[in-house]
């Protein structure tokens, strides 16, 4: 399956996760509010893998070395996959997320 996108939207990522979840529904724990905590824990584990790359090799090297950069981006993609699973588990729409993000942005713009 090839995906061609001009921009990579949250809705597109969520749709791709739905396809993965459907394909592996007999192997994976599924998507529901009851398993949302597990998805969050898996996401934190993937964040740990991102941190390990940067910590072990330095952020500069991880961003410039071709192989390390590839690994860094792949681990960040794993983070995004679990992030989108979390959005699906809690039925959070892109509109809700955008509203919360904009509100948080505006709050932070006035913070200091």
Tab-separated table of N, CA, C and O in Angstrom:
chain	number	residue	atom	x	y	z
A	1	UNK	N	0.848	-1.182	0.000
A	1	UNK	CA	0.000	0.000	0.000
A	1	UNK	C	0.888	1.238	0.000
A	1	UNK	O	1.625	1.469	0.933
A	2	UNK	N	0.828	2.011	-1.039
A	2	UNK	CA	1.591	3.252	-1.100
A	2	UNK	C	0.673	4.408	-0.755
A	2	UNK	O	-0.465	4.460	-1.185
A	3	UNK	N	1.196	5.295	0.041
A	3	UNK	CA	0.444	6.466	0.471
A	3	UNK	C	1.113	7.705	-0.126
A	3	UNK	O	2.309	7.906	0.045
A	4	UNK	N	0.343	8.506	-0.818
A	4	UNK	CA	0.851	9.761	-1.365
A	4	UNK	C	0.068	10.888	-0.717
A	4	UNK	O	-1.145	10.973	-0.851
A	5	UNK	N	0.774	11.752	-0.004
A	5	UNK	CA	0.114	12.840	0.704
A	5	UNK	C	0.910	14.126	0.510
A	5	UNK	O	2.128	14.095	0.535
A	6	UNK	N	0.201	15.221	0.342
A	6	UNK	CA	0.895	16.495	0.302
A	6	UNK	C	1.226	16.930	1.728
A	6	UNK	O	2.252	17.532	1.966
A	7	UNK	N	0.349	16.643	2.665
A	7	UNK	CA	0.576	16.881	4.080
A	7	UNK	C	0.144	15.629	4.824
A	7	UNK	O	-0.761	14.930	4.393
A	8	UNK	N	0.779	15.383	5.929
A	8	UNK	CA	0.469	14.193	6.711
A	8	UNK	C	-0.429	14.615	7.864
A	8	UNK	O	0.035	15.194	8.834
A	9	UNK	N	-1.716	14.370	7.751
A	9	UNK	CA	-2.673	14.855	8.734
A	9	UNK	C	-2.952	13.817	9.814
A	9	UNK	O	-2.716	12.619	9.629
A	10	UNK	N	-3.457	14.299	10.905
A	10	UNK	CA	-3.855	13.403	11.993
A	10	UNK	C	-4.921	12.439	11.516
A	10	UNK	O	-4.875	11.250	11.829
A	11	UNK	N	-5.870	12.922	10.737
A	11	UNK	CA	-6.924	12.032	10.247
A	11	UNK	C	-6.358	10.918	9.368
A	11	UNK	O	-6.817	9.775	9.439
A	12	UNK	N	-5.356	11.228	8.555
A	12	UNK	CA	-4.734	10.198	7.725
A	12	UNK	C	-4.000	9.174	8.588
A	12	UNK	O	-4.087	7.964	8.348
A	13	UNK	N	-3.286	9.655	9.591
A	13	UNK	CA	-2.589	8.729	10.491
A	13	UNK	C	-3.581	7.845	11.229
A	13	UNK	O	-3.378	6.628	11.350
A	14	UNK	N	-4.664	8.434	11.715
A	14	UNK	CA	-5.669	7.647	12.434
A	14	UNK	C	-6.285	6.596	11.518
A	14	UNK	O	-6.519	5.460	11.933
A	15	UNK	N	-6.543	6.964	10.286
A	15	UNK	CA	-7.120	6.005	9.334
A	15	UNK	C	-6.153	4.850	9.076
A	15	UNK	O	-6.562	3.686	9.000
A	16	UNK	N	-4.878	5.159	8.940
A	16	UNK	CA	-3.877	4.108	8.748
A	16	UNK	C	-3.835	3.189	9.973
A	16	UNK	O	-3.707	1.963	9.834
A	17	UNK	N	-3.946	3.765	11.169
A	17	UNK	CA	-3.944	2.941	12.379
A	17	UNK	C	-5.176	2.042	12.433
A	17	UNK	O	-5.088	0.903	12.865
A	18	UNK	N	-6.309	2.552	11.992
A	18	UNK	CA	-7.521	1.725	11.941
A	18	UNK	C	-7.302	0.521	11.025
A	18	UNK	O	-7.730	-0.593	11.334
A	19	UNK	N	-6.647	0.758	9.897
A	19	UNK	CA	-6.359	-0.338	8.954
A	19	UNK	C	-5.440	-1.370	9.602
A	19	UNK	O	-5.677	-2.583	9.499
A	20	UNK	N	-4.393	-0.904	10.290
A	20	UNK	CA	-3.493	-1.830	10.997
A	20	UNK	C	-4.244	-2.601	12.076
A	20	UNK	O	-4.074	-3.813	12.220
A	21	UNK	N	-5.050	-1.895	12.844
A	21	UNK	CA	-5.798	-2.542	13.923
A	21	UNK	C	-6.744	-3.612	13.374
A	21	UNK	O	-6.877	-4.684	13.949
A	22	UNK	N	-7.382	-3.319	12.259
A	22	UNK	CA	-8.279	-4.296	11.641
A	22	UNK	C	-7.499	-5.513	11.157
A	22	UNK	O	-7.915	-6.652	11.360
A	23	UNK	N	-6.361	-5.281	10.526
A	23	UNK	CA	-5.549	-6.385	10.006
A	23	UNK	C	-5.087	-7.320	11.122
A	23	UNK	O	-5.041	-8.531	10.950
A	24	UNK	N	-4.718	-6.754	12.271
A	24	UNK	CA	-4.156	-7.550	13.366
A	24	UNK	C	-5.114	-7.711	14.542
A	24	UNK	O	-4.693	-7.970	15.662
A	25	UNK	N	-6.401	-7.595	14.278
A	25	UNK	CA	-7.383	-7.650	15.366
A	25	UNK	C	-7.330	-8.955	16.152
A	25	UNK	O	-7.677	-8.988	17.328
A	26	UNK	N	-6.878	-10.048	15.521
A	26	UNK	CA	-6.782	-11.327	16.226
A	26	UNK	C	-5.478	-11.468	17.010
A	26	UNK	O	-5.335	-12.391	17.811
A	27	UNK	N	-4.521	-10.569	16.775
A	27	UNK	CA	-3.213	-10.645	17.445
A	27	UNK	C	-3.001	-9.515	18.447
A	27	UNK	O	-2.282	-9.680	19.420
A	28	UNK	N	-3.571	-8.354	18.178
A	28	UNK	CA	-3.379	-7.188	19.034
A	28	UNK	C	-4.562	-7.035	19.975
A	28	UNK	O	-5.633	-7.596	19.745
A	29	UNK	N	-4.386	-6.232	21.002
A	29	UNK	CA	-5.431	-6.092	22.016
A	29	UNK	C	-6.605	-5.220	21.582
A	29	UNK	O	-7.600	-5.136	22.279
A	30	UNK	N	-6.515	-4.567	20.459
A	30	UNK	CA	-7.637	-3.781	19.956
A	30	UNK	C	-7.608	-2.340	20.410
A	30	UNK	O	-6.646	-1.867	21.009
A	31	UNK	N	-8.704	-1.672	20.138
A	31	UNK	CA	-8.841	-0.249	20.426
A	31	UNK	C	-10.100	-0.046	21.260
A	31	UNK	O	-11.202	-0.341	20.813
A	32	UNK	N	-9.902	0.434	22.481
A	32	UNK	CA	-11.027	0.773	23.352
A	32	UNK	C	-10.482	1.605	24.503
A	32	UNK	O	-9.276	1.622	24.757
A	33	UNK	N	-11.376	2.275	25.202
A	33	UNK	CA	-10.952	3.082	26.347
A	33	UNK	C	-10.281	2.208	27.406
A	33	UNK	O	-9.377	2.663	28.106
A	34	UNK	N	-10.688	0.942	27.484
A	34	UNK	CA	-10.113	0.034	28.477
A	34	UNK	C	-8.642	-0.267	28.208
A	34	UNK	O	-7.889	-0.546	29.129
A	35	UNK	N	-8.208	-0.240	26.960
A	35	UNK	CA	-6.803	-0.535	26.640
A	35	UNK	C	-5.988	0.739	26.352
A	35	UNK	O	-4.807	0.660	26.044
A	36	UNK	N	-6.619	1.897	26.494
A	36	UNK	CA	-5.922	3.160	26.256
A	36	UNK	C	-4.677	3.306	27.109
A	36	UNK	O	-3.643	3.781	26.631
A	37	UNK	N	-4.758	2.864	28.364
A	37	UNK	CA	-3.594	2.958	29.246
A	37	UNK	C	-2.444	2.122	28.701
A	37	UNK	O	-1.291	2.561	28.712
A	38	UNK	N	-2.731	0.937	28.201
A	38	UNK	CA	-1.680	0.091	27.630
A	38	UNK	C	-1.031	0.760	26.427
A	38	UNK	O	0.193	0.699	26.259
A	39	UNK	N	-1.838	1.387	25.591
A	39	UNK	CA	-1.289	2.079	24.424
A	39	UNK	C	-0.392	3.235	24.858
A	39	UNK	O	0.662	3.469	24.254
A	40	UNK	N	-0.787	3.941	25.917
A	40	UNK	CA	0.050	5.017	26.448
A	40	UNK	C	1.385	4.475	26.946
A	40	UNK	O	2.439	5.064	26.701
A	41	UNK	N	1.346	3.342	27.624
A	41	UNK	CA	2.583	2.743	28.124
A	41	UNK	C	3.487	2.298	26.978
A	41	UNK	O	4.708	2.486	27.031
A	42	UNK	N	2.892	1.721	25.936
A	42	UNK	CA	3.696	1.335	24.765
A	42	UNK	C	4.311	2.573	24.120
A	42	UNK	O	5.460	2.556	23.677
A	43	UNK	N	3.540	3.675	24.064
A	43	UNK	CA	4.048	4.909	23.478
A	43	UNK	C	5.232	5.437	24.288
A	43	UNK	O	6.248	5.855	23.723
A	44	UNK	N	5.121	5.393	25.607
A	44	UNK	CA	6.220	5.839	26.459
A	44	UNK	C	7.459	4.977	26.217
A	44	UNK	O	8.584	5.488	26.184
A	45	UNK	N	7.263	3.682	26.020
A	45	UNK	CA	8.383	2.803	25.703
A	45	UNK	C	9.076	3.222	24.416
A	45	UNK	O	10.319	3.218	24.330
A	46	UNK	N	8.293	3.582	23.424
A	46	UNK	CA	8.874	4.037	22.152
A	46	UNK	C	9.587	5.374	22.330
A	46	UNK	O	10.632	5.604	21.720
A	47	UNK	N	9.044	6.245	23.170
A	47	UNK	CA	9.729	7.509	23.465
A	47	UNK	C	11.074	7.207	24.106
A	47	UNK	O	12.078	7.862	23.807
A	48	UNK	N	11.117	6.205	24.963
A	48	UNK	CA	12.376	5.789	25.568
A	48	UNK	C	13.394	5.365	24.522
A	48	UNK	O	14.596	5.647	24.667
A	49	UNK	N	12.941	4.694	23.465
A	49	UNK	CA	13.853	4.292	22.399
A	49	UNK	C	14.402	5.514	21.652
A	49	UNK	O	15.571	5.538	21.266
A	50	UNK	N	13.566	6.528	21.470
A	50	UNK	CA	14.026	7.785	20.858
A	50	UNK	C	15.092	8.423	21.750
A	50	UNK	O	16.157	8.833	21.275
A	51	UNK	N	14.790	8.487	23.036
A	51	UNK	CA	15.731	9.079	23.987
A	51	UNK	C	17.053	8.318	23.987
A	51	UNK	O	18.128	8.924	24.030
A	52	UNK	N	16.995	6.991	23.936
A	52	UNK	CA	18.220	6.181	23.924
A	52	UNK	C	19.120	6.541	22.746
A	52	UNK	O	20.339	6.626	22.899
A	53	UNK	N	18.531	6.729	21.583
A	53	UNK	CA	19.322	7.083	20.395
A	53	UNK	C	20.032	8.408	20.615
A	53	UNK	O	21.235	8.536	20.393
A	54	UNK	N	19.286	9.399	21.068
A	54	UNK	CA	19.851	10.740	21.260
A	54	UNK	C	20.864	10.730	22.401
A	54	UNK	O	21.945	11.322	22.291
A	55	UNK	N	20.536	10.039	23.487
A	55	UNK	CA	21.429	10.003	24.650
A	55	UNK	C	22.730	9.275	24.336
A	55	UNK	O	23.813	9.721	24.696
A	56	UNK	N	22.618	8.176	23.626
A	56	UNK	CA	23.795	7.359	23.326
A	56	UNK	C	24.711	8.024	22.307
A	56	UNK	O	25.930	7.892	22.361
A	57	UNK	N	24.131	8.751	21.355
A	57	UNK	CA	24.925	9.261	20.231
A	57	UNK	C	24.989	10.776	20.153
A	57	UNK	O	25.714	11.297	19.312
A	58	UNK	N	24.238	11.483	20.935
A	58	UNK	CA	24.067	12.938	20.929
A	58	UNK	C	23.031	13.332	19.876
A	58	UNK	O	22.891	12.684	18.835
A	59	UNK	N	22.323	14.390	20.194
A	59	UNK	CA	21.294	14.874	19.277
A	59	UNK	C	21.860	15.316	17.943
A	59	UNK	O	21.262	15.073	16.892
A	60	UNK	N	23.024	15.928	17.983
A	60	UNK	CA	23.645	16.405	16.746
A	60	UNK	C	23.974	15.231	15.826
A	60	UNK	O	23.632	15.252	14.639
A	61	UNK	N	24.610	14.205	16.371
A	61	UNK	CA	24.969	13.054	15.553
A	61	UNK	C	23.716	12.324	15.060
A	61	UNK	O	23.645	11.903	13.908
A	62	UNK	N	22.711	12.202	15.936
A	62	UNK	CA	21.471	11.529	15.550
A	62	UNK	C	20.743	12.275	14.436
A	62	UNK	O	20.043	11.663	13.631
A	63	UNK	N	20.930	13.580	14.382
A	63	UNK	CA	20.262	14.348	13.333
A	63	UNK	C	21.065	14.408	12.038
A	63	UNK	O	20.506	14.676	10.981
A	64	UNK	N	22.371	14.129	12.120
A	64	UNK	CA	23.213	14.273	10.926
A	64	UNK	C	23.697	12.951	10.340
A	64	UNK	O	23.868	12.861	9.131
A	65	UNK	N	23.947	11.962	11.169
A	65	UNK	CA	24.402	10.666	10.671
A	65	UNK	C	23.226	9.961	9.990
A	65	UNK	O	22.161	9.787	10.579
A	66	UNK	N	23.417	9.551	8.749
A	66	UNK	CA	22.323	9.013	7.934
A	66	UNK	C	21.636	7.817	8.594
A	66	UNK	O	20.404	7.750	8.657
A	67	UNK	N	22.411	6.860	9.091
A	67	UNK	CA	21.819	5.658	9.697
A	67	UNK	C	21.125	5.967	11.014
A	67	UNK	O	20.018	5.477	11.275
A	68	UNK	N	21.766	6.779	11.841
A	68	UNK	CA	21.143	7.146	13.115
A	68	UNK	C	19.878	7.962	12.895
A	68	UNK	O	18.880	7.779	13.592
A	69	UNK	N	19.927	8.868	11.929
A	69	UNK	CA	18.741	9.681	11.618
A	69	UNK	C	17.584	8.785	11.171
A	69	UNK	O	16.440	8.977	11.588
A	70	UNK	N	17.901	7.795	10.356
A	70	UNK	CA	16.873	6.850	9.905
A	70	UNK	C	16.252	6.129	11.106
A	70	UNK	O	15.028	5.994	11.202
A	71	UNK	N	17.096	5.663	12.036
A	71	UNK	CA	16.602	4.996	13.241
A	71	UNK	C	15.764	5.938	14.101
A	71	UNK	O	14.706	5.556	14.618
A	72	UNK	N	16.236	7.175	14.258
A	72	UNK	CA	15.515	8.175	15.046
A	72	UNK	C	14.124	8.416	14.467
A	72	UNK	O	13.121	8.399	15.194
A	73	UNK	N	14.058	8.605	13.172
A	73	UNK	CA	12.775	8.877	12.521
A	73	UNK	C	11.852	7.665	12.620
A	73	UNK	O	10.645	7.800	12.867
A	74	UNK	N	12.400	6.468	12.472
A	74	UNK	CA	11.583	5.259	12.587
A	74	UNK	C	10.994	5.130	13.993
A	74	UNK	O	9.818	4.783	14.149
A	75	UNK	N	11.800	5.418	15.007
A	75	UNK	CA	11.285	5.346	16.379
A	75	UNK	C	10.240	6.426	16.632
A	75	UNK	O	9.250	6.194	17.329
A	76	UNK	N	10.445	7.617	16.057
A	76	UNK	CA	9.427	8.663	16.181
A	76	UNK	C	8.128	8.254	15.481
A	76	UNK	O	7.033	8.577	15.950
A	77	UNK	N	8.244	7.535	14.370
A	77	UNK	CA	7.048	7.025	13.699
A	77	UNK	C	6.323	6.030	14.607
A	77	UNK	O	5.084	6.029	14.665
A	78	UNK	N	7.082	5.199	15.327
A	78	UNK	CA	6.458	4.276	16.287
A	78	UNK	C	5.702	5.052	17.367
A	78	UNK	O	4.584	4.674	17.748
A	79	UNK	N	6.309	6.136	17.853
A	79	UNK	CA	5.642	6.980	18.844
A	79	UNK	C	4.324	7.492	18.282
A	79	UNK	O	3.276	7.437	18.941
A	80	UNK	N	4.368	7.988	17.050
A	80	UNK	CA	3.145	8.510	16.426
A	80	UNK	C	2.086	7.430	16.225
A	80	UNK	O	0.890	7.695	16.359
A	81	UNK	N	2.523	6.217	15.924
A	81	UNK	CA	1.549	5.133	15.748
A	81	UNK	C	0.801	4.860	17.054
A	81	UNK	O	-0.430	4.751	17.066
A	82	UNK	N	1.541	4.770	18.161
A	82	UNK	CA	0.868	4.563	19.444
A	82	UNK	C	0.063	5.791	19.850
A	82	UNK	O	-1.018	5.665	20.435
A	83	UNK	N	0.560	6.981	19.538
A	83	UNK	CA	-0.178	8.211	19.815
A	83	UNK	C	-1.544	8.164	19.117
A	83	UNK	O	-2.569	8.478	19.719
A	84	UNK	N	-1.534	7.736	17.872
A	84	UNK	CA	-2.801	7.650	17.146
A	84	UNK	C	-3.684	6.537	17.674
A	84	UNK	O	-4.908	6.660	17.673
A	85	UNK	N	-3.088	5.440	18.152
A	85	UNK	CA	-3.878	4.415	18.839
A	85	UNK	C	-4.573	5.011	20.063
A	85	UNK	O	-5.746	4.713	20.333
A	86	UNK	N	-3.854	5.855	20.807
A	86	UNK	CA	-4.439	6.499	21.985
A	86	UNK	C	-5.611	7.384	21.564
A	86	UNK	O	-6.683	7.347	22.191
A	87	UNK	N	-5.427	8.166	20.518
A	87	UNK	CA	-6.537	8.999	20.023
A	87	UNK	C	-7.740	8.137	19.666
A	87	UNK	O	-8.886	8.495	19.982
A	88	UNK	N	-7.488	6.996	19.032
A	88	UNK	CA	-8.584	6.086	18.679
A	88	UNK	C	-9.216	5.473	19.923
A	88	UNK	O	-10.454	5.362	19.997
A	89	UNK	N	-8.401	5.078	20.883
A	89	UNK	CA	-8.929	4.463	22.108
A	89	UNK	C	-9.899	5.382	22.831
A	89	UNK	O	-10.914	4.940	23.362
A	90	UNK	N	-9.568	6.651	22.873
A	90	UNK	CA	-10.394	7.609	23.591
A	90	UNK	C	-11.309	8.411	22.672
A	90	UNK	O	-11.929	9.385	23.103
A	91	UNK	N	-11.375	8.001	21.411
A	91	UNK	CA	-12.265	8.622	20.424
A	91	UNK	C	-12.088	10.142	20.381
A	91	UNK	O	-13.059	10.899	20.438
A	92	UNK	N	-10.831	10.561	20.297
A	92	UNK	CA	-10.508	11.988	20.234
A	92	UNK	C	-10.384	12.391	18.768
A	92	UNK	O	-9.591	11.829	18.024
A	93	UNK	N	-11.191	13.345	18.366
A	93	UNK	CA	-11.202	13.781	16.970
A	93	UNK	C	-10.080	14.785	16.715
A	93	UNK	O	-9.558	15.414	17.645
A	94	UNK	N	-9.750	14.947	15.457
A	94	UNK	CA	-8.733	15.945	15.099
A	94	UNK	C	-9.223	17.348	15.439
A	94	UNK	O	-8.417	18.214	15.800
A	95	UNK	N	-10.520	17.575	15.368
A	95	UNK	CA	-11.070	18.888	15.714
A	95	UNK	C	-10.895	19.171	17.206
A	95	UNK	O	-10.526	20.285	17.592
A	96	UNK	N	-11.152	18.159	18.045
A	96	UNK	CA	-10.953	18.334	19.486
A	96	UNK	C	-9.486	18.594	19.801
A	96	UNK	O	-9.158	19.453	20.618
A	97	UNK	N	-8.621	17.833	19.148
A	97	UNK	CA	-7.191	17.986	19.375
A	97	UNK	C	-6.710	19.368	18.922
A	97	UNK	O	-5.953	20.030	19.626
A	98	UNK	N	-7.187	19.806	17.763
A	98	UNK	CA	-6.803	21.126	17.269
A	98	UNK	C	-7.252	22.223	18.230
A	98	UNK	O	-6.479	23.137	18.547
A	99	UNK	N	-8.475	22.133	18.707
A	99	UNK	CA	-8.997	23.131	19.634
A	99	UNK	C	-8.156	23.181	20.909
A	99	UNK	O	-7.770	24.266	21.373
A	100	UNK	N	-7.859	22.022	21.471
A	100	UNK	CA	-7.046	21.968	22.689
A	100	UNK	C	-5.639	22.494	22.424
A	100	UNK	O	-5.060	23.210	23.247
A	101	UNK	N	-5.083	22.147	21.265
A	101	UNK	CA	-3.725	22.585	20.908
A	101	UNK	C	-3.675	24.102	20.755
A	101	UNK	O	-2.769	24.756	21.273
A	102	UNK	N	-4.648	24.663	20.058
A	102	UNK	CA	-4.693	26.119	19.859
A	102	UNK	C	-4.859	26.817	21.207
A	102	UNK	O	-4.177	27.816	21.485
A	103	UNK	N	-5.743	26.297	22.055
A	103	UNK	CA	-5.935	26.898	23.379
A	103	UNK	C	-4.651	26.842	24.202
A	103	UNK	O	-4.288	27.818	24.863
A	104	UNK	N	-3.962	25.712	24.162
A	104	UNK	CA	-2.708	25.565	24.901
A	104	UNK	C	-1.641	26.500	24.332
A	104	UNK	O	-0.883	27.118	25.070
A	105	UNK	N	-1.592	26.617	23.013
A	105	UNK	CA	-0.659	27.526	22.358
A	105	UNK	C	-0.890	28.957	22.838
A	105	UNK	O	0.045	29.661	23.228
A	106	UNK	N	-2.150	29.376	22.809
A	106	UNK	CA	-2.478	30.743	23.225
A	106	UNK	C	-2.129	30.970	24.694
A	106	UNK	O	-1.602	32.020	25.068
A	107	UNK	N	-2.380	29.983	25.531
A	107	UNK	CA	-2.042	30.067	26.950
A	107	UNK	C	-0.523	30.193	27.122
A	107	UNK	O	-0.041	31.022	27.900
A	108	UNK	N	0.225	29.388	26.387
A	108	UNK	CA	1.682	29.435	26.485
A	108	UNK	C	2.263	30.730	25.926
A	108	UNK	O	3.300	31.198	26.398
A	109	UNK	N	1.621	31.315	24.931
A	109	UNK	CA	2.091	32.580	24.367
A	109	UNK	C	2.010	33.710	25.397
A	109	UNK	O	2.731	34.688	25.306
A	110	UNK	N	1.135	33.574	26.377
A	110	UNK	CA	0.956	34.602	27.401
A	110	UNK	C	1.681	34.259	28.692
A	110	UNK	O	1.627	35.026	29.657
A	111	UNK	N	2.329	33.117	28.741
A	111	UNK	CA	2.900	32.607	29.981
A	111	UNK	C	4.088	33.423	30.486
A	111	UNK	O	4.178	33.741	31.662
A	112	UNK	N	5.048	33.782	29.665
A	112	UNK	CA	6.239	34.480	30.146
A	112	UNK	C	6.426	35.791	29.444
A	112	UNK	O	6.442	36.060	28.373
